XYZ file of C-alpha atoms in Angstrom:
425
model
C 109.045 94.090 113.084
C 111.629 94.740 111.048
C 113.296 92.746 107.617
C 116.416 91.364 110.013
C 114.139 90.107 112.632
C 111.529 88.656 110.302
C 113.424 86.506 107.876
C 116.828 86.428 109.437
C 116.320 82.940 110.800
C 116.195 83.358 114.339
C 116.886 80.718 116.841
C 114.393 78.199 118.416
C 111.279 77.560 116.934
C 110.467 80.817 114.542
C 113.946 79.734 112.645
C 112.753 76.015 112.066
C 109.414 77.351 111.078
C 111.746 79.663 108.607
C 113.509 76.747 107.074
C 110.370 74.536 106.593
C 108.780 77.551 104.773
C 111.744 77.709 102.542
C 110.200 74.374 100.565
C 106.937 76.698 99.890
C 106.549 78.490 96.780
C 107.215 82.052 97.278
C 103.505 82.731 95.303
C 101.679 81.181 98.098
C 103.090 82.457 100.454
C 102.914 85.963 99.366
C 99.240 85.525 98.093
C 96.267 87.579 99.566
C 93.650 85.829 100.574
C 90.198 86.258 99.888
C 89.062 87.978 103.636
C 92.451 89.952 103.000
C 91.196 91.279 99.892
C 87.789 92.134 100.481
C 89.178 94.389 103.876
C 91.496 96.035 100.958
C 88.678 96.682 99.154
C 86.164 97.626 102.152
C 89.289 99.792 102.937
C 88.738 101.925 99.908
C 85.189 101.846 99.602
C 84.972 103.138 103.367
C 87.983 105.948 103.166
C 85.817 106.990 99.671
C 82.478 107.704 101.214
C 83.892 108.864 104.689
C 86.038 111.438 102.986
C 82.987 111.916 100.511
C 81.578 114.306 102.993
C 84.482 114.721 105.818
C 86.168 117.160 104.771
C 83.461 119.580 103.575
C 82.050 119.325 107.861
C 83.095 122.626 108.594
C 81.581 124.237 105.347
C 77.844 122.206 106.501
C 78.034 123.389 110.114
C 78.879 126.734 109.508
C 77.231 127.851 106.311
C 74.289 125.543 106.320
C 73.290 124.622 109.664
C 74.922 128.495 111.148
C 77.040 127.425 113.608
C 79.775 129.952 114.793
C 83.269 129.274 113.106
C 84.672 129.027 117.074
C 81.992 126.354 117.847
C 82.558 124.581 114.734
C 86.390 124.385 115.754
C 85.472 122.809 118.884
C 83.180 120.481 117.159
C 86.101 118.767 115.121
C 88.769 119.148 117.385
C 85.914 117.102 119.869
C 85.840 114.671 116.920
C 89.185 114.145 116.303
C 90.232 113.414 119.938
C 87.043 111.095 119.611
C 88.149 109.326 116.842
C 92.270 109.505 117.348
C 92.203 109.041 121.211
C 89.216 106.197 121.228
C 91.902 103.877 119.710
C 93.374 103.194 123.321
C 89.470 101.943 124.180
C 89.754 99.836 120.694
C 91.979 97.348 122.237
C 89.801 95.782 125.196
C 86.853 96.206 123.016
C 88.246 94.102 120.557
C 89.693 91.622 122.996
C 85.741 91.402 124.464
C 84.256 90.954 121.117
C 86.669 89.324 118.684
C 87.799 91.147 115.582
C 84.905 90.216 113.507
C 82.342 91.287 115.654
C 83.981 94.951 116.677
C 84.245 95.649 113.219
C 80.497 94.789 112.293
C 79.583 97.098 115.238
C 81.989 99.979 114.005
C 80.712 99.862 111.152
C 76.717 99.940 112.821
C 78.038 103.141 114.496
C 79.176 104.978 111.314
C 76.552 103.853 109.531
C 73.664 104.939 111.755
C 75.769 108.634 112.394
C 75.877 109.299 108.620
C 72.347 107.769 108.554
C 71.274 110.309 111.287
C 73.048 113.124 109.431
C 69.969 113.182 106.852
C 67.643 114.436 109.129
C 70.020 116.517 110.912
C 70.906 119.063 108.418
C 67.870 120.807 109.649
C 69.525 120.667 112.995
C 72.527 121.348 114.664
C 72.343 119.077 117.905
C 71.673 115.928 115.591
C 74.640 116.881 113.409
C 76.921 117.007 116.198
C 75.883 113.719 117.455
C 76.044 112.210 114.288
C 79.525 113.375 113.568
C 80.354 112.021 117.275
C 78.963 108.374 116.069
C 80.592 108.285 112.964
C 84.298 109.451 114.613
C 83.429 106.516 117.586
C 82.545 103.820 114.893
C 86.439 105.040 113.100
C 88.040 104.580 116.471
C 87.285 100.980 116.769
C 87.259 99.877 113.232
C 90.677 101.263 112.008
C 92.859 98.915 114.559
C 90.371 95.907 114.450
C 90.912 95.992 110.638
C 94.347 95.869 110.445
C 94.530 93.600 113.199
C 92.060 91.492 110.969
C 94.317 91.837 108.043
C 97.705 90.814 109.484
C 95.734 87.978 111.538
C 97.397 84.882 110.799
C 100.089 86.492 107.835
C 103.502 85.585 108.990
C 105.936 88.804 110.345
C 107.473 88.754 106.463
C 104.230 88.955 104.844
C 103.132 92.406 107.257
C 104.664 94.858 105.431
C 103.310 94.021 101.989
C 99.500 93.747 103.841
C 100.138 97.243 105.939
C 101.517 99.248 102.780
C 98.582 97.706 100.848
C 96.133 98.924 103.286
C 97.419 102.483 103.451
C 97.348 102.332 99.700
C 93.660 101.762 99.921
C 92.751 104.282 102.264
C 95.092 106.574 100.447
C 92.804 105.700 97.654
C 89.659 106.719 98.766
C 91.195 109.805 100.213
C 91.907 110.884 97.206
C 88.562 110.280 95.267
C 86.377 110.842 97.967
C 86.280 114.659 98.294
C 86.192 115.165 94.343
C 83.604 112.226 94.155
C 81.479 114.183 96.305
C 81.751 117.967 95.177
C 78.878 118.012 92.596
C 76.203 117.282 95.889
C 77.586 118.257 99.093
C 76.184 121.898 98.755
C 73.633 121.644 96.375
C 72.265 118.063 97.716
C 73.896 117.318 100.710
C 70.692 114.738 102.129
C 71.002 112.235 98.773
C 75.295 112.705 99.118
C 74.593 111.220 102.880
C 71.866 108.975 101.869
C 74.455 107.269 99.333
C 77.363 107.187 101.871
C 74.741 105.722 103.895
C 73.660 102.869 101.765
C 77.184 102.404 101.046
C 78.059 101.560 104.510
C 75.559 99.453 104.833
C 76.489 97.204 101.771
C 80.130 97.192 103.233
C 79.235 96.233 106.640
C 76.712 93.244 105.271
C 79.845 91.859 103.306
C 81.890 92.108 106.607
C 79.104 89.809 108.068
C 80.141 87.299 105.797
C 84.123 87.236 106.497
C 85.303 83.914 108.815
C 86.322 84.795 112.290
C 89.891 85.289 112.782
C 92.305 82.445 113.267
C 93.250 84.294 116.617
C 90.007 86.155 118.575
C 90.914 85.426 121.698
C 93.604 87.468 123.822
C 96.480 87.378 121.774
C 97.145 87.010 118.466
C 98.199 83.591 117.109
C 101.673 85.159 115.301
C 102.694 86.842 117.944
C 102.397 84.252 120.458
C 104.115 82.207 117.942
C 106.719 84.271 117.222
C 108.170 86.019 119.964
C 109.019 89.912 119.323
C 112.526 89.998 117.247
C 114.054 91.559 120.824
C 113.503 88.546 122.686
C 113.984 85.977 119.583
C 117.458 87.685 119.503
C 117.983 87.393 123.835
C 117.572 91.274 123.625
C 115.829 93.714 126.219
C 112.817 95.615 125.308
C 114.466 99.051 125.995
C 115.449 101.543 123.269
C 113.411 103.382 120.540
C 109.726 103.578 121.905
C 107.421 103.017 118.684
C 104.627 104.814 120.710
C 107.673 107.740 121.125
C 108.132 107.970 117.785
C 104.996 107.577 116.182
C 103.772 111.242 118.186
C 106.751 112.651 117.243
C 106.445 111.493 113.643
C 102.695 112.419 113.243
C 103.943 116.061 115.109
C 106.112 116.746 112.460
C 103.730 115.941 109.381
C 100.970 117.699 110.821
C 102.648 120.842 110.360
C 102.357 120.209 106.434
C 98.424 118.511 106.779
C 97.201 121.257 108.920
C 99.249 125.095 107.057
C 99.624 123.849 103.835
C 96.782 125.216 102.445
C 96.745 129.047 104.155
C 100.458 128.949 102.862
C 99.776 127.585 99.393
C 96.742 128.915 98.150
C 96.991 132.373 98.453
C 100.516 132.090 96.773
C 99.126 129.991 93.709
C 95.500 129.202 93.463
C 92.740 126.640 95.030
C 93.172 124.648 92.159
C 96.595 123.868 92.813
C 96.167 122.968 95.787
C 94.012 120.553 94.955
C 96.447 119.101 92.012
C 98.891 119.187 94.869
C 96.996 117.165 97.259
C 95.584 114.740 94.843
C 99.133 114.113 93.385
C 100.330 113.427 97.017
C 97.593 110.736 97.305
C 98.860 109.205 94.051
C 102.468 108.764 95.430
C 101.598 107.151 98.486
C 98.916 104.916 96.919
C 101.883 103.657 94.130
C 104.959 104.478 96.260
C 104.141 102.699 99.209
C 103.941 99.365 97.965
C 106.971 99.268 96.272
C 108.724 100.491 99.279
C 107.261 98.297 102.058
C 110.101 95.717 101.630
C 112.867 97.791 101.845
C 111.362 100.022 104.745
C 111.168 96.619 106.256
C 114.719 96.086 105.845
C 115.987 99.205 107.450
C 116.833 99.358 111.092
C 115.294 101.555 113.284
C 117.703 104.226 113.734
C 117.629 104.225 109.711
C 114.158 104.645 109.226
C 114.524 107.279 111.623
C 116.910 109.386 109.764
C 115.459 108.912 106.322
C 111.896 109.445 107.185
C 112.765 112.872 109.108
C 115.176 113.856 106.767
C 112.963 113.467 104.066
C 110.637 115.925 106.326
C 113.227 118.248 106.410
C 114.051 118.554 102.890
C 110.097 118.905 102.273
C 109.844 121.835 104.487
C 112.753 123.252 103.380
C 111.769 123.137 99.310
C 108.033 124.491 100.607
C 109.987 127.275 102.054
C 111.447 128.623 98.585
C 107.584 129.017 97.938
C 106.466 129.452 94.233
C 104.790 126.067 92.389
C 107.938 124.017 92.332
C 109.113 124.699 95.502
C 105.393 123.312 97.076
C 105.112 120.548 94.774
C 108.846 118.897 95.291
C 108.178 119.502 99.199
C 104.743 117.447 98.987
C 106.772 114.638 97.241
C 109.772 114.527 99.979
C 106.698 114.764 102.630
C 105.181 111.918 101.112
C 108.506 109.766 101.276
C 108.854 110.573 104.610
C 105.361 109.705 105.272
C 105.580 106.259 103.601
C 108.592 105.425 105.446
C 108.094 106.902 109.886
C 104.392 105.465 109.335
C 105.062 101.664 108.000
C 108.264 101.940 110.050
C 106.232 102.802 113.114
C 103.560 99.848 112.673
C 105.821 97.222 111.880
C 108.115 97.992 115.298
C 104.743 98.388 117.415
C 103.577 95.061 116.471
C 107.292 93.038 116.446
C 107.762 94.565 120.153
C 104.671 94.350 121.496
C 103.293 90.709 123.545
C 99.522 92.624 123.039
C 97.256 91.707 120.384
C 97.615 93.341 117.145
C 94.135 95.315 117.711
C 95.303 96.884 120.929
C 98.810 97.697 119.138
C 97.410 99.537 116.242
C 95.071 101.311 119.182
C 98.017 102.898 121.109
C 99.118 103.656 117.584
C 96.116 105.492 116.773
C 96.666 107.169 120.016
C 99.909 108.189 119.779
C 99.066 110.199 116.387
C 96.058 111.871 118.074
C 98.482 113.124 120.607
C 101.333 114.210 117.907
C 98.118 115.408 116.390
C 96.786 117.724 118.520
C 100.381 119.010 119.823
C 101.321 120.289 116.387
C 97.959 122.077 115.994
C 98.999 123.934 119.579
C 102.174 125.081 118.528
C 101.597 125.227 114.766
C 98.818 128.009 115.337
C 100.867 129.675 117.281
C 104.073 129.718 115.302
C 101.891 130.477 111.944
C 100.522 133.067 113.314
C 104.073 134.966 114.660
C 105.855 133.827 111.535
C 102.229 136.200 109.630
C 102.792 138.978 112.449
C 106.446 139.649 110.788
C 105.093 139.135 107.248
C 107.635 136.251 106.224
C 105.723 133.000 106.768
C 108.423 131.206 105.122
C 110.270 131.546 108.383
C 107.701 129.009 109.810
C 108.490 126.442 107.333
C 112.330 126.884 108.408
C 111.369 126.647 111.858
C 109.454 123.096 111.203
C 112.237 122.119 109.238
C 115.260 122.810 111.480
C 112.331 120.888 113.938
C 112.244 117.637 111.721
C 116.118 117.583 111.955
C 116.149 118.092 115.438
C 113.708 115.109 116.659
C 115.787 112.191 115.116
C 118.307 113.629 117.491
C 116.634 113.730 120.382
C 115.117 110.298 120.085
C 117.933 108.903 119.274
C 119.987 110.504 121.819
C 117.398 109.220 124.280
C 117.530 105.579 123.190
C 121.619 105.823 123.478
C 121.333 107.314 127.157
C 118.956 103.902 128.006
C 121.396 101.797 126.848
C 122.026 99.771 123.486
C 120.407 96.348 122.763
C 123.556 94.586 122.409
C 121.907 91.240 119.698
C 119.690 93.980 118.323
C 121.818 96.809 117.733
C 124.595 94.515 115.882
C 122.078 92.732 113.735
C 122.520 92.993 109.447
């Protein structure tokens, strides 16, 4: 979906269904509603106690319960393709149960795995199966809430709800880990006891949201609305959002994964953290305000400003030193905000599938990107250390980032150009 194909008036019925919302007052029919807003809200209460604990996993399984750092590797990387790679399942799932109903039992799962954690600090076996619930129960719930979110909203109104949401996670992202530090080694059972409880008041308000206006096997605006390529007598070749979205999450994963054994030892653990925290900021007050205008852009655009912006960020991390890492966390975050919105909002205008099996492939798509730049990010880390220069692997992501617009886009021109598409303002 992009700003030309959402309000540019298309023929047939979307563009009379344009003009008669012309008469409505802008307000209303930019207003959240109350579901909408309580799923913004669940959004950040959910991020806040899942990243409450999260992100210390590695420092529990090793130091506490004594598992071997190489098991503990496997453990998470088992997680994440749980939790990344279950998305794909998310979609049928969701079509089975309704939107409602998937994300009441998500939220079961994640609640009974940090539930089950408790107990299992005193043993290793339950704490691996508990971390496996918890990633399962984040599989299914991420793409039946935004599928639950952008239910009914009109293809203008999905960029303001999607930015929103990723400002909410953002949110808790942020809070969560520094929320948590005061308990997670000294009293790790009452930090997963509260996470606990605090699932369990989120997924008893859940109980209480109306079904969707569309549970059944598609989604009412799409169905209404065809995708902007076929409004506009287009094909559905060129730019793959599924494409695009590994390649995207490839390239950022560089800076979420190396960051920190690049940063830290240059400044200090406490700048990190500034760093990181700062980054969450941005994208929780950036994103918003950009939404609209990310909307706006064309593909090919979006492409070139969201990997540039990469670029540039690996680049200024390159220089090293405090201003270096902290200018190339900012351009990192633009190019964040704009490849990941970009990415949704194309998935779901070209896509006949329900919303909830869109954002699945989505999900999927980023484990794969994911995963790859783990591969070939340990390796290239580690021969950039072996020569003592590891600004040299910064370079090498960068002149990366400006290499993959190029080669997507270079693969969408050999397909073939969508004539109505291509030429639209």
């Amino acid at each position: 979906m992009s700003g030309r194909g959402a309000g540019g008036g298309g023929p047939g019925a979307g563009g009379a269904r344009e003009a008669a919302a012309g008469s409505e007052p802008t307000a209303v029919r930019r207003r959240i509603t109350g579901p909408q807003g309580f799923l913004l809200a669940g959004s950040f209460l959910i991020t806040l106690g899942s990243f409450a604990v999260l992100p210390y996993m590695s420092v529990l399984l090793h130091q506490r319960l004594g598992l071997p750092l190489g098991t503990v590797g496997v453990v998470l990387a088992v997680a994440s393709l749980i939790q990344f790679a279950g998305g794909a399942v998310a979609g049928p799932v969701v079509a089975r149960m309704g939107l409602r109903r998937a994300m009441l039992l998500a939220l079961a799962l994640r609640t009974a795995g940090f539930g089950a954690f408790v107990p299992g600090l005193t043993s290793p076996v339950l704490a691996v199966g508990a971390l496996f619930l918890v990633s399962a129960g984040a599989a299914l719930y991420l793409p039946a809430n935004k599928a639950y979110l952008v239910d009914g909203a009109p293809p203008e109104g999905r960029p303001r709800l999607l930015s929103a949401s990723g400002s909410a996670f953002n949110a808790g992202m942020a809070l969560g880990p520094a929320a948590a530090a005061p308990l997670v080694l000294g009293s790790p059972g009452v930090l997963f006891a509260c996470v606990t409880v605090l699932f369990a008041l989120v997924g008893a308000g859940h109980a209480l949201l109306p079904r969707a206006a569309a549970e059944g096997p598609a989604d009412s605006a799409d169905s209404a609305d065809p995708p902007p390529d076929r409004a506009a007598g287009g094909t559905r070749t060129g730019l793959s959002p599924f494409l695009v979205t590994t390649a995207s999450v490839y390239a950022f994963m560089f800076f979420q994964h190396f960051l920190a054994l690049y940063a830290v030892p240059r400044t200090s653990a406490g700048f990190y953290g500034a760093v990181l925290m700062g980054y969450a900021g941005l994208l929780v007050v950036a994103q918003p305000l950009l939404a609209e205008r990310i909307a706006a852009l064309s593909y090919r655009a979006a492409l070139r400003w969201g990997f540039g912006a990469m670029a540039a960020g690996m680049a200024a991390i390159a220089v090293g030193g405090h201003a270096g890492i902290v200018v190339g966390a900012a351009l990192l975050c633009v190019g964040e905000i704009v490849l990941f919105l970009k990415n949704d909002l194309e998935a779901l205008a070209r896509s006949t599938a329900p919303p909830a099996a869109v954002f699945g492939r989505q999900r999927l798509a980023a484990g794969i990107g994911a995963f790859a730049a783990g591969l070939v990010g340990g390796q290239l880390y580690g021969a950039a250390e072996a020569v003592a220069s590891a600004r040299v692997f910064w370079l090498v992501v960068c002149l990366q980032c400006l290499l993959l617009p190029v080669l997507l886009l270079g693969r969408r021109g050999a397909r073939g150009r969508i004539g109505p598409r291509a030429s639209a303002g």
